[in-house]
Amino acid sequence: MPVEQVVTVSLPDHGPTALWEALIAAGRSLTGATRLVVLRGEAADFFEGAVVDGSYDEPPVAAIEWLGRPDLITVAAITGRAAGAGLDVALACDLRVVSDDAQLAPSRSVGSVARLGELMGYSRALAFLVTGAPISGRHAVASGVANLSVESQMLDRAVADLVAAVLRTPREVATVAKALLIESAAERRRLADELVAGLRLAAAES
């Protein structure tokens, strides 16, 4: 495969600020030839960001927005733990491949809550969010959060196979499909943003 079509981004595990800076830089460095981006953790964990009770803070737009570009397919390759900001990043990607023993803990940003609802359905997403209990890679697949779960030593092979399958699909087909799916979800997320803004205003006035 042409090397320039696939870019791998390593996520630093030095706190959210370093994570967002790395993602902003990665998004700005992409060329028009790039079709697929794979995100991995530099360490054993994908990214174990702190989960703050009651926090609905959003990731910086510049760090996350490019992951949703219709002309790109983005893949999160998850080992170890993905929590807080790490789950924000994973959920912003199009596809997620996880190791069986990975641990995913909820983020409560508006974007992630909305995305979890889309992927898991109302009841399972609510239980995941309000209990805060992490789920394994296998459970993530069963609940719709991840696309594929494999033994940790097979993760690289599984990601490579997925990349090859995506690149066999004509770019225009993948771009149109992603654009249509994004548009169908955008209205639900807009309503979620308005709801949270209204709740914050009510809390501030009480």
PDB file of C-alpha atoms in Angstrom:
ATOM      1  CA  MET A   1       0.000   0.000   0.000  1.00  0.00           C
ATOM      2  CA  PRO A   2       1.271   3.563  -0.614  1.00  0.00           C
ATOM      3  CA  VAL A   3       2.854   4.705   2.632  1.00  0.00           C
ATOM      4  CA  GLU A   4       1.394   8.213   2.386  1.00  0.00           C
ATOM      5  CA  GLN A   5      -2.144   6.843   2.459  1.00  0.00           C
ATOM      6  CA  VAL A   6      -1.824   5.636   6.072  1.00  0.00           C
ATOM      7  CA  VAL A   7      -0.582   7.720   9.021  1.00  0.00           C
ATOM      8  CA  THR A   8      -0.016   6.426  12.564  1.00  0.00           C
ATOM      9  CA  VAL A   9      -0.394   8.892  15.439  1.00  0.00           C
ATOM     10  CA  SER A  10       1.092   8.040  18.852  1.00  0.00           C
ATOM     11  CA  LEU A  11      -0.787   9.494  21.801  1.00  0.00           C
ATOM     12  CA  PRO A  12       1.433  10.765  24.647  1.00  0.00           C
ATOM     13  CA  ASP A  13       0.326   9.723  28.126  1.00  0.00           C
ATOM     14  CA  HIS A  14       1.492  12.922  29.836  1.00  0.00           C
ATOM     15  CA  GLY A  15      -1.872  14.470  30.598  1.00  0.00           C
ATOM     16  CA  PRO A  16      -4.681  15.943  28.498  1.00  0.00           C
ATOM     17  CA  THR A  17      -2.759  19.052  27.431  1.00  0.00           C
ATOM     18  CA  ALA A  18      -0.026  16.984  25.755  1.00  0.00           C
ATOM     19  CA  LEU A  19      -2.702  14.751  24.216  1.00  0.00           C
ATOM     20  CA  TRP A  20      -4.607  17.654  22.683  1.00  0.00           C
ATOM     21  CA  GLU A  21      -1.414  19.292  21.409  1.00  0.00           C
ATOM     22  CA  ALA A  22      -0.314  16.052  19.738  1.00  0.00           C
ATOM     23  CA  LEU A  23      -3.694  15.637  18.057  1.00  0.00           C
ATOM     24  CA  ILE A  24      -3.805  19.239  16.840  1.00  0.00           C
ATOM     25  CA  ALA A  25      -0.329  18.864  15.350  1.00  0.00           C
ATOM     26  CA  ALA A  26      -1.263  15.559  13.733  1.00  0.00           C
ATOM     27  CA  GLY A  27      -4.377  16.996  12.129  1.00  0.00           C
ATOM     28  CA  ARG A  28      -2.460  19.926  10.684  1.00  0.00           C
ATOM     29  CA  SER A  29       0.260  17.679   9.248  1.00  0.00           C
ATOM     30  CA  LEU A  30      -2.012  15.498   7.116  1.00  0.00           C
ATOM     31  CA  THR A  31      -1.816  15.736   3.342  1.00  0.00           C
ATOM     32  CA  GLY A  32      -4.550  15.205   0.790  1.00  0.00           C
ATOM     33  CA  ALA A  33      -3.115  11.766   0.035  1.00  0.00           C
ATOM     34  CA  THR A  34      -3.902  10.496   3.532  1.00  0.00           C
ATOM     35  CA  ARG A  35      -6.862   8.153   3.565  1.00  0.00           C
ATOM     36  CA  LEU A  36      -6.565   6.485   6.939  1.00  0.00           C
ATOM     37  CA  VAL A  37      -5.181   7.442  10.360  1.00  0.00           C
ATOM     38  CA  VAL A  38      -4.421   4.916  13.123  1.00  0.00           C
ATOM     39  CA  LEU A  39      -4.221   6.223  16.691  1.00  0.00           C
ATOM     40  CA  ARG A  40      -2.236   4.301  19.324  1.00  0.00           C
ATOM     41  CA  GLY A  41      -0.961   4.963  22.816  1.00  0.00           C
ATOM     42  CA  GLU A  42       2.754   5.509  23.290  1.00  0.00           C
ATOM     43  CA  ALA A  43       2.660   3.488  26.510  1.00  0.00           C
ATOM     44  CA  ALA A  44       0.843   0.283  27.449  1.00  0.00           C
ATOM     45  CA  ASP A  45      -2.395   2.228  27.832  1.00  0.00           C
ATOM     46  CA  PHE A  46      -4.235   3.911  24.969  1.00  0.00           C
ATOM     47  CA  PHE A  47      -4.704   6.955  27.203  1.00  0.00           C
ATOM     48  CA  GLU A  48      -5.828   6.874  30.813  1.00  0.00           C
ATOM     49  CA  GLY A  49      -7.181  10.330  31.406  1.00  0.00           C
ATOM     50  CA  ALA A  50      -8.796  11.217  34.694  1.00  0.00           C
ATOM     51  CA  VAL A  51     -12.565  10.904  34.878  1.00  0.00           C
ATOM     52  CA  VAL A  52     -13.923  13.783  36.955  1.00  0.00           C
ATOM     53  CA  ASP A  53     -17.322  13.239  38.511  1.00  0.00           C
ATOM     54  CA  GLY A  54     -19.848  15.653  37.094  1.00  0.00           C
ATOM     55  CA  SER A  55     -17.463  16.989  34.439  1.00  0.00           C
ATOM     56  CA  TYR A  56     -18.922  17.619  31.014  1.00  0.00           C
ATOM     57  CA  ASP A  57     -15.942  19.542  29.637  1.00  0.00           C
ATOM     58  CA  GLU A  58     -15.377  19.119  25.918  1.00  0.00           C
ATOM     59  CA  PRO A  59     -12.062  18.362  24.176  1.00  0.00           C
ATOM     60  CA  PRO A  60     -10.628  21.268  22.141  1.00  0.00           C
ATOM     61  CA  VAL A  61     -12.363  21.435  18.768  1.00  0.00           C
ATOM     62  CA  ALA A  62      -9.071  21.584  16.857  1.00  0.00           C
ATOM     63  CA  ALA A  63      -7.905  18.355  18.510  1.00  0.00           C
ATOM     64  CA  ILE A  64     -10.999  16.291  17.755  1.00  0.00           C
ATOM     65  CA  GLU A  65     -12.775  17.813  14.758  1.00  0.00           C
ATOM     66  CA  TRP A  66     -10.388  16.533  12.072  1.00  0.00           C
ATOM     67  CA  LEU A  67     -11.037  12.927  13.142  1.00  0.00           C
ATOM     68  CA  GLY A  68     -14.509  13.342  11.654  1.00  0.00           C
ATOM     69  CA  ARG A  69     -13.378  14.546   8.228  1.00  0.00           C
ATOM     70  CA  PRO A  70     -15.406  12.595   5.645  1.00  0.00           C
ATOM     71  CA  ASP A  71     -12.340  12.006   3.440  1.00  0.00           C
ATOM     72  CA  LEU A  72     -10.512  10.218   6.289  1.00  0.00           C
ATOM     73  CA  ILE A  73     -11.166   6.942   8.075  1.00  0.00           C
ATOM     74  CA  THR A  74      -9.806   7.005  11.629  1.00  0.00           C
ATOM     75  CA  VAL A  75      -9.037   3.892  13.681  1.00  0.00           C
ATOM     76  CA  ALA A  76      -8.312   3.701  17.415  1.00  0.00           C
ATOM     77  CA  ALA A  77      -6.102   0.713  18.317  1.00  0.00           C
ATOM     78  CA  ILE A  78      -6.766   0.289  22.037  1.00  0.00           C
ATOM     79  CA  THR A  79      -4.693  -1.601  24.580  1.00  0.00           C
ATOM     80  CA  GLY A  80      -4.600  -1.160  28.328  1.00  0.00           C
ATOM     81  CA  ARG A  81      -6.913   1.553  29.612  1.00  0.00           C
ATOM     82  CA  ALA A  82      -8.859   4.198  27.758  1.00  0.00           C
ATOM     83  CA  ALA A  83     -10.581   6.589  30.132  1.00  0.00           C
ATOM     84  CA  GLY A  84     -11.660  10.206  30.302  1.00  0.00           C
ATOM     85  CA  ALA A  85      -9.953  12.125  27.506  1.00  0.00           C
ATOM     86  CA  GLY A  86      -8.698   8.822  26.102  1.00  0.00           C
ATOM     87  CA  LEU A  87     -12.230   7.592  25.575  1.00  0.00           C
ATOM     88  CA  ASP A  88     -13.154  10.962  24.046  1.00  0.00           C
ATOM     89  CA  VAL A  89     -10.481  10.350  21.402  1.00  0.00           C
ATOM     90  CA  ALA A  90     -11.434   6.724  20.831  1.00  0.00           C
ATOM     91  CA  LEU A  91     -15.108   7.582  20.397  1.00  0.00           C
ATOM     92  CA  ALA A  92     -14.264  10.407  17.991  1.00  0.00           C
ATOM     93  CA  CYS A  93     -12.624   7.842  15.706  1.00  0.00           C
ATOM     94  CA  ASP A  94     -14.657   5.971  13.123  1.00  0.00           C
ATOM     95  CA  LEU A  95     -13.537   2.465  14.088  1.00  0.00           C
ATOM     96  CA  ARG A  96     -12.158   0.892  17.254  1.00  0.00           C
ATOM     97  CA  VAL A  97     -10.077  -2.277  17.514  1.00  0.00           C
ATOM     98  CA  VAL A  98      -9.407  -3.359  21.100  1.00  0.00           C
ATOM     99  CA  SER A  99      -7.452  -6.037  22.891  1.00  0.00           C
ATOM    100  CA  ASP A 100      -9.608  -8.503  24.813  1.00  0.00           C
ATOM    101  CA  ASP A 101      -8.169  -7.316  28.132  1.00  0.00           C
ATOM    102  CA  ALA A 102      -8.435  -3.582  27.429  1.00  0.00           C
ATOM    103  CA  GLN A 103     -10.391  -1.529  29.955  1.00  0.00           C
ATOM    104  CA  LEU A 104     -12.659   1.306  28.811  1.00  0.00           C
ATOM    105  CA  ALA A 105     -13.977   3.731  31.421  1.00  0.00           C
ATOM    106  CA  PRO A 106     -16.566   6.393  30.626  1.00  0.00           C
ATOM    107  CA  SER A 107     -15.989   9.996  29.701  1.00  0.00           C
ATOM    108  CA  ARG A 108     -18.795  12.384  30.504  1.00  0.00           C
ATOM    109  CA  SER A 109     -18.128  15.026  27.876  1.00  0.00           C
ATOM    110  CA  VAL A 110     -21.220  15.908  25.882  1.00  0.00           C
ATOM    111  CA  GLY A 111     -19.790  14.488  22.672  1.00  0.00           C
ATOM    112  CA  SER A 112     -18.868  11.184  24.296  1.00  0.00           C
ATOM    113  CA  VAL A 113     -22.196  10.818  26.092  1.00  0.00           C
ATOM    114  CA  ALA A 114     -24.039  11.358  22.809  1.00  0.00           C
ATOM    115  CA  ARG A 115     -21.747   8.938  20.980  1.00  0.00           C
ATOM    116  CA  LEU A 116     -22.143   6.260  23.651  1.00  0.00           C
ATOM    117  CA  GLY A 117     -25.896   6.579  23.313  1.00  0.00           C
ATOM    118  CA  GLU A 118     -25.626   6.042  19.552  1.00  0.00           C
ATOM    119  CA  LEU A 119     -23.349   3.023  19.899  1.00  0.00           C
ATOM    120  CA  MET A 120     -24.697   1.270  22.998  1.00  0.00           C
ATOM    121  CA  GLY A 121     -28.347   2.280  23.087  1.00  0.00           C
ATOM    122  CA  TYR A 122     -30.040   4.180  25.895  1.00  0.00           C
ATOM    123  CA  SER A 123     -30.114   1.635  28.713  1.00  0.00           C
ATOM    124  CA  ARG A 124     -26.591   0.245  28.385  1.00  0.00           C
ATOM    125  CA  ALA A 125     -25.086   3.693  27.846  1.00  0.00           C
ATOM    126  CA  LEU A 126     -26.852   5.067  30.914  1.00  0.00           C
ATOM    127  CA  ALA A 127     -25.657   2.184  33.076  1.00  0.00           C
ATOM    128  CA  PHE A 128     -22.085   2.627  31.819  1.00  0.00           C
ATOM    129  CA  LEU A 129     -22.132   6.355  32.532  1.00  0.00           C
ATOM    130  CA  VAL A 130     -23.815   6.435  35.922  1.00  0.00           C
ATOM    131  CA  THR A 131     -21.969   3.477  37.463  1.00  0.00           C
ATOM    132  CA  GLY A 132     -18.576   4.416  36.027  1.00  0.00           C
ATOM    133  CA  ALA A 133     -17.557   0.752  35.947  1.00  0.00           C
ATOM    134  CA  PRO A 134     -15.023   0.028  33.173  1.00  0.00           C
ATOM    135  CA  ILE A 135     -15.807  -2.544  30.515  1.00  0.00           C
ATOM    136  CA  SER A 136     -13.407  -5.001  28.901  1.00  0.00           C
ATOM    137  CA  GLY A 137     -12.487  -5.070  25.236  1.00  0.00           C
ATOM    138  CA  ARG A 138     -14.740  -8.069  24.679  1.00  0.00           C
ATOM    139  CA  HIS A 139     -17.637  -6.343  26.425  1.00  0.00           C
ATOM    140  CA  ALA A 140     -16.982  -3.211  24.368  1.00  0.00           C
ATOM    141  CA  VAL A 141     -17.590  -5.188  21.184  1.00  0.00           C
ATOM    142  CA  ALA A 142     -20.700  -6.882  22.585  1.00  0.00           C
ATOM    143  CA  SER A 143     -22.133  -3.505  23.616  1.00  0.00           C
ATOM    144  CA  GLY A 144     -21.362  -1.800  20.295  1.00  0.00           C
ATOM    145  CA  VAL A 145     -18.545   0.500  21.475  1.00  0.00           C
ATOM    146  CA  ALA A 146     -15.803  -1.334  19.559  1.00  0.00           C
ATOM    147  CA  ASN A 147     -15.782  -3.066  16.190  1.00  0.00           C
ATOM    148  CA  LEU A 148     -13.364  -5.916  16.920  1.00  0.00           C
ATOM    149  CA  SER A 149     -11.684  -7.477  19.949  1.00  0.00           C
ATOM    150  CA  VAL A 150      -8.638  -9.733  19.683  1.00  0.00           C
ATOM    151  CA  GLU A 151      -5.925 -11.140  21.923  1.00  0.00           C
ATOM    152  CA  SER A 152      -3.376  -8.437  22.684  1.00  0.00           C
ATOM    153  CA  GLN A 153      -0.614 -10.089  20.646  1.00  0.00           C
ATOM    154  CA  MET A 154      -2.915 -10.127  17.607  1.00  0.00           C
ATOM    155  CA  LEU A 155      -3.886  -6.456  17.743  1.00  0.00           C
ATOM    156  CA  ASP A 156      -1.296  -5.244  15.219  1.00  0.00           C
ATOM    157  CA  ARG A 157      -2.335  -7.914  12.725  1.00  0.00           C
ATOM    158  CA  ALA A 158      -6.020  -7.118  13.183  1.00  0.00           C
ATOM    159  CA  VAL A 159      -5.408  -3.401  12.628  1.00  0.00           C
ATOM    160  CA  ALA A 160      -3.317  -4.105   9.530  1.00  0.00           C
ATOM    161  CA  ASP A 161      -6.072  -6.323   8.096  1.00  0.00           C
ATOM    162  CA  LEU A 162      -8.662  -3.618   8.753  1.00  0.00           C
ATOM    163  CA  VAL A 163      -6.485  -0.958   7.124  1.00  0.00           C
ATOM    164  CA  ALA A 164      -6.033  -3.142   4.048  1.00  0.00           C
ATOM    165  CA  ALA A 165      -9.784  -3.744   3.804  1.00  0.00           C
ATOM    166  CA  VAL A 166     -10.558  -0.019   4.024  1.00  0.00           C
ATOM    167  CA  LEU A 167      -7.997   0.834   1.348  1.00  0.00           C
ATOM    168  CA  ARG A 168      -9.589  -1.680  -1.020  1.00  0.00           C
ATOM    169  CA  THR A 169     -12.769   0.396  -0.935  1.00  0.00           C
ATOM    170  CA  PRO A 170     -12.804   3.282  -3.450  1.00  0.00           C
ATOM    171  CA  ARG A 171     -12.157   6.547  -1.639  1.00  0.00           C
ATOM    172  CA  GLU A 172     -15.260   8.256  -3.015  1.00  0.00           C
ATOM    173  CA  VAL A 173     -17.462   5.423  -1.724  1.00  0.00           C
ATOM    174  CA  ALA A 174     -15.996   5.665   1.784  1.00  0.00           C
ATOM    175  CA  THR A 175     -16.198   9.471   1.782  1.00  0.00           C
ATOM    176  CA  VAL A 176     -19.875   9.614   0.795  1.00  0.00           C
ATOM    177  CA  ALA A 177     -20.825   6.883   3.265  1.00  0.00           C
ATOM    178  CA  LYS A 178     -19.093   8.642   6.157  1.00  0.00           C
ATOM    179  CA  ALA A 179     -20.540  12.033   5.217  1.00  0.00           C
ATOM    180  CA  LEU A 180     -24.089  10.666   5.215  1.00  0.00           C
ATOM    181  CA  LEU A 181     -23.652   8.907   8.548  1.00  0.00           C
ATOM    182  CA  ILE A 182     -22.148  12.022  10.142  1.00  0.00           C
ATOM    183  CA  GLU A 183     -25.045  14.166   8.937  1.00  0.00           C
ATOM    184  CA  SER A 184     -27.606  11.784  10.413  1.00  0.00           C
ATOM    185  CA  ALA A 185     -25.927  12.011  13.847  1.00  0.00           C
ATOM    186  CA  ALA A 186     -25.285  15.764  13.826  1.00  0.00           C
ATOM    187  CA  GLU A 187     -28.833  16.793  14.755  1.00  0.00           C
ATOM    188  CA  ARG A 188     -28.928  14.453  17.763  1.00  0.00           C
ATOM    189  CA  ARG A 189     -25.656  15.901  19.031  1.00  0.00           C
ATOM    190  CA  ARG A 190     -26.881  19.471  18.519  1.00  0.00           C
ATOM    191  CA  LEU A 191     -29.921  18.712  20.656  1.00  0.00           C
ATOM    192  CA  ALA A 192     -27.666  17.180  23.336  1.00  0.00           C
ATOM    193  CA  ASP A 193     -25.514  20.331  23.394  1.00  0.00           C
ATOM    194  CA  GLU A 194     -28.611  22.514  23.806  1.00  0.00           C
ATOM    195  CA  LEU A 195     -29.900  20.309  26.619  1.00  0.00           C
ATOM    196  CA  VAL A 196     -26.650  20.508  28.592  1.00  0.00           C
ATOM    197  CA  ALA A 197     -26.466  24.282  28.075  1.00  0.00           C
ATOM    198  CA  GLY A 198     -29.989  24.606  29.430  1.00  0.00           C
ATOM    199  CA  LEU A 199     -29.205  22.446  32.458  1.00  0.00           C
ATOM    200  CA  ARG A 200     -26.086  24.491  33.227  1.00  0.00           C
ATOM    201  CA  LEU A 201     -28.070  27.730  32.998  1.00  0.00           C
ATOM    202  CA  ALA A 202     -30.768  26.378  35.296  1.00  0.00           C
ATOM    203  CA  ALA A 203     -28.140  25.259  37.824  1.00  0.00           C
ATOM    204  CA  ALA A 204     -26.435  28.656  37.739  1.00  0.00           C
ATOM    205  CA  GLU A 205     -29.713  30.470  38.367  1.00  0.00           C
ATOM    206  CA  SER A 206     -30.847  28.238  41.240  1.00  0.00           C
TER     207      SER A 206
END
